[in-house]
Amino acid sequence: MNILVTGAAGFIGSHVVLRLCQSGYQVTGIDNLNSYYDVRLKLARLERLKQHSNFRFVQIDIADLAGLSQLFSKGLFQHVIHLAAQAGVRYSIENPMAYADSNLTGHLSVLEACRQFHIEHLVYASSSSVYGLNSKVPFGEEDRTDQPISLYAATKKSNEMMSYSYASMYQLPSTGLRFFTVYGPWGRPDMALFKFTDAILHNKPIELYNHGQQSRDFTYIDDIVEGIFRVLNHRPVALPIPHQLFNIGNGSPVGLIEFVEALEKCIGRVAQKLYKPMQLGDVSKTWADSESLFQKLDYRPQTSVLTGVQKFVDWYRQFYGF
């Protein structure tokens, strides 16, 4: 099977490519290698992937429909795993146009290329952010998602609606995955675990927003990859519209203070803490109902926070020489 993975130099994308290569698939990975965070980390992820002969990398922006079409015409892909996007809730406040280019125009370009070249199954990344101000917990796939409180969340909800429309009009089989706070080795420098670890090891304070009164459904990267892998071969065939959505989350939210305590235990140091108000566009709690994933694919994420955080700390120490 020949598979295209967008965002292949990214955190989740690089882990997905590695799993596919190890499983014997032919994988083409694309990424624009933008400078949202340290490009050296992206290049290091790619170097790890290039050790596999069944992987090739093409640098391209997903918003470039002409370039994508040319790639699709030569690639003969059966499946597409679309993970490329401009990430980050807070950055969407500073640079909103980046989200229009990547998350809206880029997603539409991927949809159009998949339509033109008759892709058998498009699996794409959504986000728990789409649940916004929904007060019902845990969040289920049938719950309201029309109250986004950040531009990032709005673009991810738009991706779901755009994909649904292509499934409806063109019978393009599509599966959207709502990821819940993914963490683990090779993670992004803008995410809490990375920032906290870096600060503690450099004897700098960490910032806890909403005065630490937040909780997240932290989901370890290997659990996310396993979910994607299982979904890949579970193409939606229900008529009239072959489109489905799944939450992928651990199903057990952890308080921010508890999360920091786990990190302190793994590092062996106590963090200096600065308590700050809630940030614009943020939510106080996320909690995934992943029952649909279990019922249809017999899978539940299960890595504990302490286990996952320890694996991240071990990777960080090795990668950065601590």
Coordinates of C-alpha atoms in Angstrom, one line a residue:
M1 CA 0.0 0.0 0.0
N2 CA 1.2 3.5 -0.9
I3 CA 0.4 6.2 1.7
L4 CA 0.9 9.9 1.7
V5 CA 1.4 11.6 5.1
T6 CA 1.2 15.4 5.3
G7 CA 3.1 17.1 8.1
A8 CA 5.7 14.3 8.1
A9 CA 8.3 16.4 9.9
G10 CA 5.9 17.3 12.7
F11 CA 5.4 15.7 16.1
I12 CA 2.5 13.3 15.3
G13 CA 3.4 13.0 11.6
S14 CA 6.9 11.7 12.2
H15 CA 5.7 9.1 14.7
V16 CA 3.0 8.0 12.2
V17 CA 5.5 7.7 9.3
L18 CA 7.8 5.6 11.5
R19 CA 5.1 3.2 12.4
L20 CA 4.0 2.8 8.8
C21 CA 7.5 2.3 7.6
Q22 CA 8.2 -0.3 10.2
S23 CA 5.0 -2.1 9.1
G24 CA 6.2 -2.3 5.5
Y25 CA 4.1 0.4 3.8
Q26 CA 5.5 2.6 1.1
V27 CA 5.3 6.1 2.6
T28 CA 5.7 9.6 1.0
G29 CA 5.9 12.4 3.6
I30 CA 5.4 16.1 2.8
D31 CA 6.0 19.1 5.0
N32 CA 6.8 22.8 4.3
L33 CA 9.3 22.9 7.2
N34 CA 8.0 26.3 8.4
S35 CA 9.7 28.2 11.2
Y36 CA 6.8 28.2 13.7
Y37 CA 9.3 26.4 16.0
D38 CA 12.9 25.2 15.7
V39 CA 13.4 23.7 12.2
R40 CA 16.4 21.8 13.5
L41 CA 14.0 19.6 15.5
K42 CA 11.9 18.9 12.4
L43 CA 15.1 18.0 10.4
A44 CA 16.2 15.7 13.2
R45 CA 12.8 13.9 13.0
L46 CA 13.3 13.5 9.2
E47 CA 16.8 12.1 9.6
R48 CA 15.4 9.4 11.8
L49 CA 12.8 8.6 9.1
K50 CA 15.2 8.7 6.2
Q51 CA 16.9 5.6 7.6
H52 CA 14.0 3.6 6.1
S53 CA 14.3 2.8 2.4
N54 CA 10.5 2.7 2.0
F55 CA 10.2 6.4 2.9
R56 CA 10.7 9.4 0.7
F57 CA 10.3 13.1 1.7
V58 CA 9.1 16.0 -0.5
Q59 CA 9.1 19.6 0.8
I60 CA 5.9 21.2 -0.3
D61 CA 3.2 23.5 1.2
I62 CA -0.2 21.9 1.3
A63 CA -1.8 25.2 0.2
D64 CA 0.0 24.7 -3.2
L65 CA -2.7 22.8 -5.0
A66 CA -0.8 22.7 -8.3
G67 CA 2.2 21.2 -6.6
L68 CA 0.0 18.7 -4.7
S69 CA -1.7 17.6 -7.8
Q70 CA 1.6 17.0 -9.5
L71 CA 2.7 14.9 -6.6
F72 CA -0.5 12.9 -6.5
S73 CA -0.3 12.3 -10.2
K74 CA 3.1 10.6 -9.8
G75 CA 2.6 9.0 -6.3
L76 CA -0.3 6.7 -7.0
F77 CA -1.4 6.9 -3.4
Q78 CA -4.3 4.8 -2.0
H79 CA -4.6 6.5 1.4
V80 CA -3.8 9.9 2.7
I81 CA -3.1 10.7 6.4
H82 CA -3.4 14.5 6.6
L83 CA -1.8 15.8 9.8
A84 CA -0.2 19.1 8.5
A85 CA -1.7 22.2 10.0
Q86 CA -0.7 25.4 11.7
A87 CA -0.9 24.4 15.3
G88 CA -1.4 26.2 18.6
V89 CA -4.3 28.1 20.2
R90 CA -2.2 31.0 21.5
Y91 CA -0.3 31.6 18.2
S92 CA -3.7 32.0 16.4
I93 CA -4.2 35.2 18.3
E94 CA -0.8 36.6 17.2
N95 CA -0.8 35.4 13.6
P96 CA -4.3 34.5 12.4
M97 CA -3.6 34.6 8.7
A98 CA -1.2 31.6 9.1
Y99 CA -4.3 29.6 10.0
A100 CA -6.2 30.6 7.0
D101 CA -3.4 29.6 4.7
S102 CA -2.6 26.3 6.2
N103 CA -5.7 25.0 8.0
L104 CA -8.3 26.3 5.5
T105 CA -6.7 26.7 2.1
G106 CA -4.3 23.9 2.8
H107 CA -7.1 21.5 4.0
L108 CA -9.2 22.3 0.9
S109 CA -6.2 21.7 -1.4
V110 CA -5.8 18.2 0.2
L111 CA -9.5 17.5 -0.2
E112 CA -9.4 18.6 -3.8
A113 CA -6.3 16.5 -4.6
C114 CA -7.9 13.5 -2.9
R115 CA -11.1 14.0 -5.0
Q116 CA -9.2 14.4 -8.3
F117 CA -7.1 11.3 -7.8
H118 CA -9.8 9.0 -6.2
I119 CA -8.1 8.4 -2.9
E120 CA -9.6 5.4 -1.1
H121 CA -9.5 6.9 2.4
L122 CA -8.6 10.3 3.8
V123 CA -7.7 10.3 7.5
Y124 CA -7.3 13.8 8.9
A125 CA -6.5 15.5 12.2
S126 CA -9.1 17.5 14.0
S127 CA -8.8 18.5 17.7
S128 CA -10.5 18.4 21.0
S129 CA -10.5 22.2 20.7
V130 CA -13.7 22.0 18.6
Y131 CA -15.7 21.3 21.8
G132 CA -15.0 24.9 22.9
L133 CA -17.3 26.0 25.7
N134 CA -19.3 22.7 25.8
S135 CA -20.0 22.2 29.5
K136 CA -21.0 18.5 29.2
V137 CA -18.2 16.1 30.0
P138 CA -16.8 13.8 28.9
F139 CA -16.9 15.2 25.3
G140 CA -18.7 12.8 22.9
E141 CA -18.6 13.0 19.1
E142 CA -22.3 13.8 18.9
D143 CA -21.9 16.8 21.3
R144 CA -22.2 20.5 20.2
T145 CA -19.1 21.9 18.4
D146 CA -20.5 25.2 17.4
Q147 CA -18.9 27.3 20.2
P148 CA -15.2 27.6 19.3
I149 CA -13.4 30.1 21.5
S150 CA -10.2 30.3 19.4
L151 CA -9.5 30.7 15.7
Y152 CA -7.5 27.5 15.8
A153 CA -10.6 25.7 17.0
A154 CA -12.8 27.3 14.4
T155 CA -10.4 26.2 11.6
K156 CA -10.5 22.6 12.9
K157 CA -14.3 22.6 13.0
S158 CA -14.2 24.0 9.5
N159 CA -12.0 21.1 8.4
E160 CA -14.7 18.7 9.6
M161 CA -17.4 20.5 7.8
M162 CA -15.3 20.7 4.6
S163 CA -14.5 17.0 4.7
Y164 CA -18.2 16.2 5.3
S165 CA -19.2 18.2 2.2
Y166 CA -16.6 16.3 0.0
A167 CA -17.8 13.0 1.4
S168 CA -21.4 14.1 0.6
M169 CA -20.8 15.5 -2.9
Y170 CA -18.0 13.2 -4.2
Q171 CA -18.3 10.1 -2.0
L172 CA -14.7 10.7 -0.7
P173 CA -14.4 8.3 2.3
S174 CA -13.0 10.5 5.2
T175 CA -12.3 10.0 8.9
G176 CA -11.7 12.9 11.2
L177 CA -9.8 12.3 14.5
R178 CA -10.2 14.7 17.4
F179 CA -6.9 14.5 19.3
F180 CA -6.8 15.3 23.0
T181 CA -3.5 17.0 24.3
V182 CA -0.9 14.7 22.6
Y183 CA 2.5 14.5 24.4
G184 CA 5.6 12.4 24.3
P185 CA 9.1 12.1 22.8
W186 CA 9.9 14.4 19.9
G187 CA 7.1 16.7 21.0
R188 CA 6.6 20.4 20.1
P189 CA 8.5 23.1 22.0
D190 CA 5.3 25.2 22.3
M191 CA 3.5 22.6 24.3
A192 CA 3.3 22.6 28.1
L193 CA 5.3 19.4 28.8
F194 CA 8.2 20.6 26.6
K195 CA 8.2 24.1 28.1
F196 CA 7.9 22.9 31.7
T197 CA 10.7 20.4 31.2
D198 CA 13.0 22.9 29.6
A199 CA 12.3 25.5 32.3
I200 CA 12.9 23.1 35.2
L201 CA 16.1 21.8 33.8
H202 CA 17.3 25.3 33.3
N203 CA 16.3 26.5 36.7
K204 CA 13.6 28.8 35.4
P205 CA 10.0 29.2 36.6
I206 CA 7.0 27.6 34.9
E207 CA 3.8 29.5 34.2
L208 CA 0.5 27.9 35.4
Y209 CA -2.5 29.6 33.8
N210 CA -5.9 29.9 35.5
H211 CA -3.8 29.7 38.7
G212 CA -3.2 26.0 38.0
Q213 CA -6.9 25.2 38.0
Q214 CA -7.0 23.4 34.7
S215 CA -7.2 19.7 33.6
R216 CA -6.4 18.0 30.4
D217 CA -7.0 14.6 28.9
F218 CA -3.3 14.0 28.2
T219 CA -2.9 11.3 25.5
Y220 CA 0.5 9.7 24.9
I221 CA 1.8 9.7 21.3
D222 CA 2.0 6.0 20.9
D223 CA -1.7 5.7 21.8
I224 CA -2.5 8.3 19.1
V225 CA -0.5 6.5 16.5
E226 CA -2.2 3.2 17.3
G227 CA -5.6 4.9 16.9
I228 CA -4.6 6.3 13.5
F229 CA -3.2 2.9 12.4
R230 CA -6.5 1.1 13.3
V231 CA -8.6 3.8 11.7
L232 CA -6.6 3.7 8.4
N233 CA -8.1 0.3 7.5
H234 CA -11.6 1.1 8.8
R235 CA -12.9 3.1 5.8
P236 CA -16.4 4.6 6.3
V237 CA -18.8 3.0 3.8
A238 CA -22.1 4.0 5.3
L239 CA -24.3 5.6 2.7
P240 CA -25.2 8.2 1.7
I241 CA -22.3 10.1 3.3
P242 CA -19.0 8.2 4.0
H243 CA -17.7 10.4 6.8
Q244 CA -17.0 9.5 10.4
L245 CA -15.4 11.2 13.5
F246 CA -13.6 9.7 16.5
N247 CA -12.2 11.1 19.7
I248 CA -8.8 9.8 20.6
G249 CA -8.1 10.6 24.2
N250 CA -7.1 8.8 27.4
G251 CA -10.5 9.2 29.0
S252 CA -9.1 10.3 32.3
P253 CA -8.4 14.0 32.7
V254 CA -5.4 15.0 34.9
G255 CA -5.2 18.3 36.8
L256 CA -2.4 20.6 35.8
I257 CA -0.9 20.6 39.3
E258 CA -0.9 16.8 39.3
F259 CA 0.7 16.8 35.9
V260 CA 3.5 19.1 37.1
E261 CA 4.0 16.8 40.2
A262 CA 4.5 13.8 37.9
L263 CA 7.0 15.8 35.9
E264 CA 8.9 16.9 39.1
K265 CA 9.1 13.2 40.1
C266 CA 10.5 12.2 36.7
I267 CA 13.1 15.0 36.6
G268 CA 13.9 14.9 40.3
R269 CA 13.5 18.6 40.9
V270 CA 10.8 20.9 42.2
A271 CA 9.5 23.5 39.8
Q272 CA 9.4 27.2 40.5
K273 CA 5.8 28.1 39.8
L274 CA 4.2 31.4 38.6
Y275 CA 0.4 31.4 38.9
K276 CA -1.3 33.4 36.2
P277 CA -4.9 34.2 35.0
M278 CA -6.6 32.2 32.3
Q279 CA -5.3 32.9 28.8
L280 CA -7.4 34.2 26.0
G281 CA -8.8 31.3 23.9
D282 CA -8.1 28.6 26.5
V283 CA -10.5 26.2 28.2
S284 CA -10.4 24.9 31.7
K285 CA -11.0 21.2 31.0
T286 CA -10.9 18.6 28.3
W287 CA -12.1 15.0 28.7
A288 CA -12.6 12.5 25.9
D289 CA -15.4 10.0 25.6
S290 CA -13.6 7.4 23.4
E291 CA -16.3 4.7 23.6
S292 CA -17.0 4.9 19.9
L293 CA -13.4 4.2 19.1
F294 CA -13.6 1.1 21.4
Q295 CA -16.9 -0.1 20.1
K296 CA -15.9 0.1 16.4
L297 CA -12.1 -0.5 16.6
D298 CA -11.7 -2.4 19.9
Y299 CA -9.1 0.1 21.1
R300 CA -8.7 2.4 24.1
P301 CA -5.6 4.6 24.8
Q302 CA -4.1 3.4 28.1
T303 CA -0.6 4.9 28.7
S304 CA -0.5 6.5 32.2
V305 CA 0.7 10.1 32.5
L306 CA 3.6 9.1 34.8
T307 CA 4.8 6.5 32.2
G308 CA 4.4 8.9 29.3
V309 CA 6.1 11.9 31.0
Q310 CA 9.1 9.7 32.0
K311 CA 9.6 8.7 28.4
F312 CA 9.5 12.3 27.3
V313 CA 12.0 13.4 30.0
D314 CA 14.3 10.5 29.0
W315 CA 14.1 11.6 25.4
Y316 CA 14.6 15.3 26.2
R317 CA 17.7 14.6 28.3
Q318 CA 19.2 12.4 25.6
F319 CA 18.4 14.8 22.7
Y320 CA 19.5 18.0 24.4
G321 CA 22.4 16.4 26.3
F322 CA 21.2 16.8 29.9

